[in-house]
Short mmCIF file of C-alpha atoms in Angstrom, two decimals:
data_model
loop_
_atom_site.label_atom_id
_atom_site.label_comp_id
_atom_site.label_asym_id
_atom_site.label_seq_id
_atom_site.Cartn_x
_atom_site.Cartn_y
_atom_site.Cartn_z
CA MET A 879 19.05 1.40 -41.09
CA MET A 880 15.57 2.90 -40.74
CA HIS A 881 14.68 4.87 -37.63
CA THR A 882 11.16 5.06 -36.34
CA ALA A 883 9.59 8.29 -35.16
CA LYS A 884 9.64 6.92 -31.63
CA ASN A 885 13.40 6.39 -31.69
CA GLN A 886 14.00 9.81 -33.25
CA ALA A 887 11.82 11.56 -30.65
CA THR A 888 13.59 9.75 -27.81
CA THR A 889 17.03 10.52 -29.20
CA SER A 890 16.23 14.14 -29.94
CA PHE A 891 14.67 14.64 -26.52
CA LYS A 892 17.75 13.19 -24.83
CA ALA A 893 19.94 15.43 -26.95
CA LEU A 894 17.81 18.46 -26.06
CA VAL A 895 18.06 17.67 -22.33
CA ALA A 896 21.83 17.17 -22.59
CA ALA A 897 22.26 20.46 -24.47
CA ASN A 898 20.18 22.37 -21.92
CA ARG A 899 22.11 20.83 -19.01
CA THR A 900 25.42 21.74 -20.68
CA ALA A 901 24.20 25.31 -21.20
CA GLY A 902 23.15 25.55 -17.54
CA ARG A 903 19.47 26.02 -18.33
CA LEU A 904 18.37 22.78 -16.74
CA ALA A 905 19.07 21.84 -13.15
CA ALA A 906 19.94 18.30 -12.17
CA PRO A 907 16.93 16.25 -11.12
CA VAL A 908 16.13 16.30 -7.42
CA ALA A 909 15.15 13.10 -5.66
CA GLN A 910 11.55 13.24 -4.53
CA GLU A 911 10.73 12.71 -0.89
CA PRO A 912 8.70 9.55 -0.34
CA LYS A 913 5.02 10.29 0.03
CA LYS A 914 3.04 9.04 2.97
CA LYS A 915 0.72 6.28 1.86
CA MET A 916 -2.56 5.26 3.36
CA VAL A 917 -2.85 1.70 4.59
CA GLN A 918 -5.92 -0.32 3.80
CA ALA A 919 -7.79 -1.37 6.94
CA GLY A 920 -10.77 -3.67 6.98
CA MET A 921 -13.97 -2.58 8.65
CA ARG A 922 -16.78 -4.97 9.44
CA LEU A 923 -20.30 -3.64 9.07
CA TRP A 924 -23.68 -5.27 9.04
CA PRO A 925 -25.23 -5.31 5.55
CA GLU A 926 -27.73 -2.63 6.57
CA GLU A 927 -24.92 -0.40 7.89
CA LEU A 928 -22.93 -0.78 4.69
CA LEU A 929 -26.00 -0.03 2.58
CA LYS A 930 -26.67 3.13 4.61
CA ALA A 931 -23.02 4.22 4.30
CA ARG A 932 -23.13 3.71 0.53
CA GLU A 933 -26.38 5.67 0.26
CA LEU A 934 -24.97 8.56 2.28
CA ALA A 935 -21.72 8.48 0.28
CA ALA A 936 -23.70 8.67 -2.96
CA ASP A 937 -25.68 11.64 -1.59
CA GLU A 938 -22.37 13.45 -1.00
CA GLU A 939 -20.91 12.24 -4.31
CA ARG A 940 -18.08 10.43 -2.48
CA SER A 941 -16.80 6.91 -2.67
CA ALA A 942 -17.95 4.64 0.14
CA ALA A 943 -14.34 4.38 1.38
CA SER A 944 -13.93 8.16 1.47
CA PHE A 945 -17.24 8.58 3.28
CA MET A 946 -16.46 5.90 5.87
CA ARG A 947 -13.02 7.41 6.52
CA ARG A 948 -14.62 10.80 7.04
CA VAL A 949 -17.15 9.35 9.48
CA TYR A 950 -14.37 7.49 11.29
CA LEU A 951 -12.31 10.68 11.65
CA ARG A 952 -15.31 12.60 12.99
CA GLY A 953 -16.01 9.82 15.46
CA LEU A 954 -12.36 9.67 16.47
CA GLU A 955 -12.32 13.40 17.13
CA SER A 956 -15.38 13.04 19.37
CA TYR A 957 -13.88 10.04 21.16
CA MET A 958 -10.61 11.85 21.80
CA ALA A 959 -12.47 14.91 23.13
CA GLU A 960 -14.36 12.67 25.58
CA ARG A 961 -11.03 11.33 26.81
CA GLY A 962 -9.76 14.85 27.32
CA ASN A 963 -7.29 14.80 24.42
CA ALA A 964 -7.30 17.85 22.19
CA THR A 965 -6.53 16.13 18.89
CA PRO A 966 -6.69 12.58 17.50
CA THR A 967 -2.90 12.63 16.91
CA GLN A 968 -2.03 12.84 20.60
#
């Protein structure tokens, strides 16, 4: 039976991992903690507002979504300060 290079590389890699684990040079894999994920939220803008946001984002070499999130966060910080809250997370 012929073996392809892909099968040989996979087999030899598995053998290498097994040998290193047996020799105590390779720790068991640790489960990763789940990462927080952003949630997509729609934002309605007038066409002129969206155009302006895209222009400003391009000036800062950002995506429109990144720019609008940044503007939102700055506005949220100002809004929370007006309400007497120190941070947006309160």
